[in-house]
CSV table of C-alpha atoms in Angstrom, one decimal:
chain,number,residue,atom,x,y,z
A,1,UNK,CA,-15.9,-22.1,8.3
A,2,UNK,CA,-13.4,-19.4,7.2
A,3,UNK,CA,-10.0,-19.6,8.7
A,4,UNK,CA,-7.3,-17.6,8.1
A,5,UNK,CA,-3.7,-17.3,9.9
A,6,UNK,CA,-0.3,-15.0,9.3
A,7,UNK,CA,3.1,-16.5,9.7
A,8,UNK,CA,6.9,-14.6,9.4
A,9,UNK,CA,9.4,-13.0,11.1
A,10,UNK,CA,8.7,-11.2,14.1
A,11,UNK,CA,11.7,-9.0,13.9
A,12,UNK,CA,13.1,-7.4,10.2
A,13,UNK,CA,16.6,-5.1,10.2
A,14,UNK,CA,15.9,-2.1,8.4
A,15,UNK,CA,16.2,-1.9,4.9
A,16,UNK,CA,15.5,-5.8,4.4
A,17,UNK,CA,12.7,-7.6,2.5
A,18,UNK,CA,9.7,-9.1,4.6
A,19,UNK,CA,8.5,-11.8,3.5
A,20,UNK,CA,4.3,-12.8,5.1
A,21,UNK,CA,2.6,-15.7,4.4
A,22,UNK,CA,-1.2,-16.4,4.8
A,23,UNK,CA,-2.5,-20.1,5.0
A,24,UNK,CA,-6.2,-20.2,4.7
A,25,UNK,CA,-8.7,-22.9,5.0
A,26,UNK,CA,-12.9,-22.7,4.3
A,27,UNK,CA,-12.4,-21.6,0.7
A,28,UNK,CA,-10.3,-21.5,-2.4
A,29,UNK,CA,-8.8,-19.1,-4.6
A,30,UNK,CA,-9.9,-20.7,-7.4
A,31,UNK,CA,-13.9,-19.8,-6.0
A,32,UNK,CA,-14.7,-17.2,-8.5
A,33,UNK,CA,-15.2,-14.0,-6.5
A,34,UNK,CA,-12.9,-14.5,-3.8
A,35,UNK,CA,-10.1,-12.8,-2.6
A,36,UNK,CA,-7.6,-12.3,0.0
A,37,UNK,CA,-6.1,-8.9,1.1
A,38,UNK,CA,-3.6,-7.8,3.5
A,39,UNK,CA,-4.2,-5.2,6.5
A,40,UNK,CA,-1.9,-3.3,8.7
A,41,UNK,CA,-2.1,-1.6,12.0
A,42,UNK,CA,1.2,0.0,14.0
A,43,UNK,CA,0.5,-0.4,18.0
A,44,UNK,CA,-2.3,2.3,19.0
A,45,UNK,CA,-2.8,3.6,15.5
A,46,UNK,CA,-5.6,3.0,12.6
A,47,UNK,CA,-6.0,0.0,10.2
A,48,UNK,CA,-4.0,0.9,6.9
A,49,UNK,CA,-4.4,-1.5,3.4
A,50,UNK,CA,-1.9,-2.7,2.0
A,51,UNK,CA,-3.0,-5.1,-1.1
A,52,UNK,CA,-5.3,-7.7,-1.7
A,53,UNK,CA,-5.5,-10.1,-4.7
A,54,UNK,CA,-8.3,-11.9,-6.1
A,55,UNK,CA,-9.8,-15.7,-8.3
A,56,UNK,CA,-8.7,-14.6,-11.1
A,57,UNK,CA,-5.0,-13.3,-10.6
A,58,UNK,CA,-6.0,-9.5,-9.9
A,59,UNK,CA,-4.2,-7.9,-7.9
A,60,UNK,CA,-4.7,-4.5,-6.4
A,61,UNK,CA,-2.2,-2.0,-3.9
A,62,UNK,CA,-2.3,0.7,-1.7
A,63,UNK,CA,-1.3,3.5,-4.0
A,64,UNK,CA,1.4,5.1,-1.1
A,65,UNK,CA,3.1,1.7,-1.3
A,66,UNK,CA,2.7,0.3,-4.4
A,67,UNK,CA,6.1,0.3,-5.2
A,68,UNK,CA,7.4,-1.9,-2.1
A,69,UNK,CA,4.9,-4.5,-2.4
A,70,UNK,CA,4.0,-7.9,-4.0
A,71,UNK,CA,1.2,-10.0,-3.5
A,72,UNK,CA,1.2,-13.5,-4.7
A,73,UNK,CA,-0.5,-17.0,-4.2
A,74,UNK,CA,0.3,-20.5,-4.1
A,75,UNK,CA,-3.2,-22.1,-5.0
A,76,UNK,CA,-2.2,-26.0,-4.5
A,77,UNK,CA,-0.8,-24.8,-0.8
A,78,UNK,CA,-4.2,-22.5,0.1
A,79,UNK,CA,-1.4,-19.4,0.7
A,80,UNK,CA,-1.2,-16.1,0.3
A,81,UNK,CA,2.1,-14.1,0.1
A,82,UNK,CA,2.8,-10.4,0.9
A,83,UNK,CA,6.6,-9.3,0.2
A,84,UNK,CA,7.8,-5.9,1.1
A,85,UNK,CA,10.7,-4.5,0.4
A,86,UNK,CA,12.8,-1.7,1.7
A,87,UNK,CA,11.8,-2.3,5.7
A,88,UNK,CA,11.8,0.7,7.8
A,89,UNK,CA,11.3,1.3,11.7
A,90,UNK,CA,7.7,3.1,10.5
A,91,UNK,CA,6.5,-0.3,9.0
A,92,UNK,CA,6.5,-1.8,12.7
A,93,UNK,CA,2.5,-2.7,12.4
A,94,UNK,CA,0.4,-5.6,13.3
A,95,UNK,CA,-0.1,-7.5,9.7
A,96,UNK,CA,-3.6,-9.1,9.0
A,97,UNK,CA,-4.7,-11.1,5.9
A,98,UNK,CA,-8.6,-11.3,5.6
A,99,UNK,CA,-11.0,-12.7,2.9
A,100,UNK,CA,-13.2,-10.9,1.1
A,101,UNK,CA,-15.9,-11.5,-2.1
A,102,UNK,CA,-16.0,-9.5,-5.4
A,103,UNK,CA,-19.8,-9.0,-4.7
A,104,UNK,CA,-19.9,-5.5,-5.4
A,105,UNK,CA,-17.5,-5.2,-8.4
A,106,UNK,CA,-15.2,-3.7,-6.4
A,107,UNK,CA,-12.8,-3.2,-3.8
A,108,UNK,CA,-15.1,-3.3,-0.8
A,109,UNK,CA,-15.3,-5.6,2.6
A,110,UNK,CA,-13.0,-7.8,4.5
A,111,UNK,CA,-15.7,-10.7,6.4
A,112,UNK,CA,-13.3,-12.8,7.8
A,113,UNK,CA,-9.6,-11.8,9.5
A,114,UNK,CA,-6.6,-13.7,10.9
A,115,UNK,CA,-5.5,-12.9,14.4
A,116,UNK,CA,-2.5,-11.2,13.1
A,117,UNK,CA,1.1,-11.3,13.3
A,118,UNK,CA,3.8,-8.1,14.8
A,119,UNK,CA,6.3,-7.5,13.1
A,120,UNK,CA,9.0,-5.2,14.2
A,121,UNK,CA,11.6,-3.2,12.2
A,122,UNK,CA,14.8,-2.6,14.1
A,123,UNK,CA,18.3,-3.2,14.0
B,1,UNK,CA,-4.8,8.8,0.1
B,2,UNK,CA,-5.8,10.5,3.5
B,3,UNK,CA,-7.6,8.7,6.1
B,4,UNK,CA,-11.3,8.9,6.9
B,5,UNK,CA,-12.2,11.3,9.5
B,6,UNK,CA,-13.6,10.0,12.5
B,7,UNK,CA,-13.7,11.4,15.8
B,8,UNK,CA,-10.6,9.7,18.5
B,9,UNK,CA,-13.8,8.6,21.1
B,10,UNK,CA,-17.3,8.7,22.0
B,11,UNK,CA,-19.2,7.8,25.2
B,12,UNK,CA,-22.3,6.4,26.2
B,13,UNK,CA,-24.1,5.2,29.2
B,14,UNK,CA,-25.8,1.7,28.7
B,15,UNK,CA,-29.3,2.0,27.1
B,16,UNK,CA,-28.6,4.9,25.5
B,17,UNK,CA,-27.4,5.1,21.1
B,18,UNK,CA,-24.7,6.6,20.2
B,19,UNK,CA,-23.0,7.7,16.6
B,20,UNK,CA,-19.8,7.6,15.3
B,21,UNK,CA,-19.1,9.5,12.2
B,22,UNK,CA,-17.0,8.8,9.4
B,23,UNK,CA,-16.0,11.7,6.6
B,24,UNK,CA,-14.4,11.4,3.7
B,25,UNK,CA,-14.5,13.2,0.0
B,26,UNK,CA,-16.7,12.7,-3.2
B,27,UNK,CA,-13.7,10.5,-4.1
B,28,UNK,CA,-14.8,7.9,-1.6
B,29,UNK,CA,-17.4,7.7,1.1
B,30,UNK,CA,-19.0,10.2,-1.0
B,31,UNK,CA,-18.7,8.8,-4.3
B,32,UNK,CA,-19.7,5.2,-3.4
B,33,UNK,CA,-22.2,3.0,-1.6
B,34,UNK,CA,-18.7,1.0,-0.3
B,35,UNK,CA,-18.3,1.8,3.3
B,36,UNK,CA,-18.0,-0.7,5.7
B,37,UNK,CA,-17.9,-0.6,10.0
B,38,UNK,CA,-15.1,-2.9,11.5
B,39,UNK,CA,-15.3,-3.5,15.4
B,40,UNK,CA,-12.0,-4.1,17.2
B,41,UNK,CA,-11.1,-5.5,21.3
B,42,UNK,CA,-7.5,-4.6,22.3
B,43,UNK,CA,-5.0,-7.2,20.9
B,44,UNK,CA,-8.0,-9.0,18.6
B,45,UNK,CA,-8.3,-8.6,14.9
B,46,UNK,CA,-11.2,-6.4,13.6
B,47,UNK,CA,-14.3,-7.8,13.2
B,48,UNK,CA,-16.9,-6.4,10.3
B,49,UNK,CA,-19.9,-5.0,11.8
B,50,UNK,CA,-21.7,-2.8,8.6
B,51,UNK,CA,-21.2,-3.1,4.8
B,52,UNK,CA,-22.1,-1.2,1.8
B,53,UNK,CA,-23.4,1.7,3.9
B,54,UNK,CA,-25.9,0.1,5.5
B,55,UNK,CA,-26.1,-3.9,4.9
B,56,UNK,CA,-25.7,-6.4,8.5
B,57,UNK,CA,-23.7,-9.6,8.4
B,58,UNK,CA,-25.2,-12.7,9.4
B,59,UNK,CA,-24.7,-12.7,13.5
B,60,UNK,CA,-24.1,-9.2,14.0
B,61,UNK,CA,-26.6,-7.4,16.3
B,62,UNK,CA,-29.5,-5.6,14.9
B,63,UNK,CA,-28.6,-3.0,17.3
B,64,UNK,CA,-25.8,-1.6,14.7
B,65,UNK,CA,-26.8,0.2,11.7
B,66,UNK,CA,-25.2,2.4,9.4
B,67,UNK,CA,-26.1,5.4,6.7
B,68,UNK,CA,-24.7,7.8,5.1
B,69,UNK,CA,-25.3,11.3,3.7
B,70,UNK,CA,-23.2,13.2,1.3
B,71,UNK,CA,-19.6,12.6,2.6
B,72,UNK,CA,-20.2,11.3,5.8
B,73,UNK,CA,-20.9,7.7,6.8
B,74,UNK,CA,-22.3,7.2,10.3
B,75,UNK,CA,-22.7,3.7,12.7
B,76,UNK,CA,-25.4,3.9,15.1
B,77,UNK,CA,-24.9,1.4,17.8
B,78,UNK,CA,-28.5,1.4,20.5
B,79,UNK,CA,-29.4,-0.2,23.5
B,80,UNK,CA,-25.8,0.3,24.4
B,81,UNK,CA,-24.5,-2.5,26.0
B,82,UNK,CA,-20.9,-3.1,28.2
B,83,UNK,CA,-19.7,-5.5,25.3
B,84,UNK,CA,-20.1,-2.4,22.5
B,85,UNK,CA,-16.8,-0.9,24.4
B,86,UNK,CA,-14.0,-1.1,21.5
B,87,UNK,CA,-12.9,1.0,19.0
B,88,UNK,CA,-14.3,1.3,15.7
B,89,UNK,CA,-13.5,1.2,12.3
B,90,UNK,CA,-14.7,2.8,9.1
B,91,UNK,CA,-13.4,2.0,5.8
B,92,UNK,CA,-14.7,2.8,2.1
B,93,UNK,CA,-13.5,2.3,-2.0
B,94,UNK,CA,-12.3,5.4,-3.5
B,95,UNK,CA,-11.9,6.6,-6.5
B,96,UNK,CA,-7.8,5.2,-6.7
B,97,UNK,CA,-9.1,1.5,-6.7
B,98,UNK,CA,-7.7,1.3,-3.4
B,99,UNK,CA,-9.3,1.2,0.4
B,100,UNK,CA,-8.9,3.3,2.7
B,101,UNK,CA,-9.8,3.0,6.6
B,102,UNK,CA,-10.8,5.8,9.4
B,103,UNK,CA,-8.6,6.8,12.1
B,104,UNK,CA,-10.8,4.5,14.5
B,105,UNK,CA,-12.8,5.8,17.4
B,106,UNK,CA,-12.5,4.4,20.8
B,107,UNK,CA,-16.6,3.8,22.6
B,108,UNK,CA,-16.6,3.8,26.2
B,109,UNK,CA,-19.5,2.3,27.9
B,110,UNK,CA,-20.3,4.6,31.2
């Protein structure tokens, strides 16, 4: 079974660094064709990706944010990091990390989700 | 990247199938057999439902399907049931090896 959970801070001052980390259980990084992505959704708006990073190291980002983010792992520790820089009151969102398998080639479908963490960007 | 276009609700009385649309460009719904249907219940994380246009997961209803012509993707949910009532999800690859996701639509069961 395929778990996934998000942990951080629950409130950010503008212009600091968020810092996300996804523990995961049910699978391993090391599986060739797995990967783990990160998902946003502000309160009462749409889903938005973010990034998402796969077995073998790469990593792919949502073009409009590529320069804010980093996504990372820690095999040994089944984690998955998200770090975004430059906090602003607009990146108040619901984050989710989900799995997902390279089946297609590509970019494609997230089976399995976290339950999410808020965060909130104010001072 | 601009969001997929779906419409903000739809309604249906139980029984009865509805469809939700989902359009995009030739640089993604239209491009590639890579759209997927996430569900979503207020305050719960989304679910997948459809992927690669038109494929089921293991455990999801056979009452959902999905297709797609030119740049549009639809989900067809039938026998509409209470439980269907969420909001829904498209997303697809594009052409900027990125995702991107639909606006969401919000089903009401009458």
């Amino acid at each position: 079974q395929i778990t996934l959970k998000e942990s951080g801070p629950t409130l950010v001052i503008p212009t600091q660094t968020l810092t996300l980390t996804c523990t995961f259980s049910g699978f391993s990084l090391r599986d060739s064709g797995v990967g783990v992505g990160w998902i946003r959704q502000p309160p009462g708006k749409a889903l938005e990706w973010l990034a998402l990073i796969y077995w073998d190291d790469d990593k792919r980002y949502s073009p409009s944010l590529k320069s804010r983010l980093t996504i990372t792992e820690d095999t040994s520790k089944n984690q998955v990091v998200l770090i975004m820089t430059n906090l602003d009151p607009v990146d108040t969102a619901t984050y989710y990390c989900a799995h997902t398998i390279f089946a297609s080639g590509t970019l494609d479908y997230f089976d399995s989700w976290g339950q999410g963490t808020l965060v909130t960007v104010s001072s | 990247q601009s969001a997929l276009t779906q419409p903000a609700s739809v309604s249906g009385s139980p029984g009865q199938s509805i469809t939700i649309s989902c359009t995009g460009t030739s640089s993604d719904v239209g491009g590639y057999n890579y759209v997927s249907w996430y569900q979503q219940y207020p305050g719960k994380a989304p679910k997948l439902m459809i992927y690669d246009v038109s494929n089921r997961p293991s455990g999801v209803s056979n009452r959902f399907s999905g297709s797609k012509s030119g740049n549009t993707a639809s989900l067809t949910i039938s026998g509409l049931q209470a439980e269907d009532e969420a909001d829904y999800y498209c997303s697809s690859y594009t052409s900027s090896i990125s995702l991107v996701f639909g606006g969401g639509t919000k089903l009401t069961v009458l």
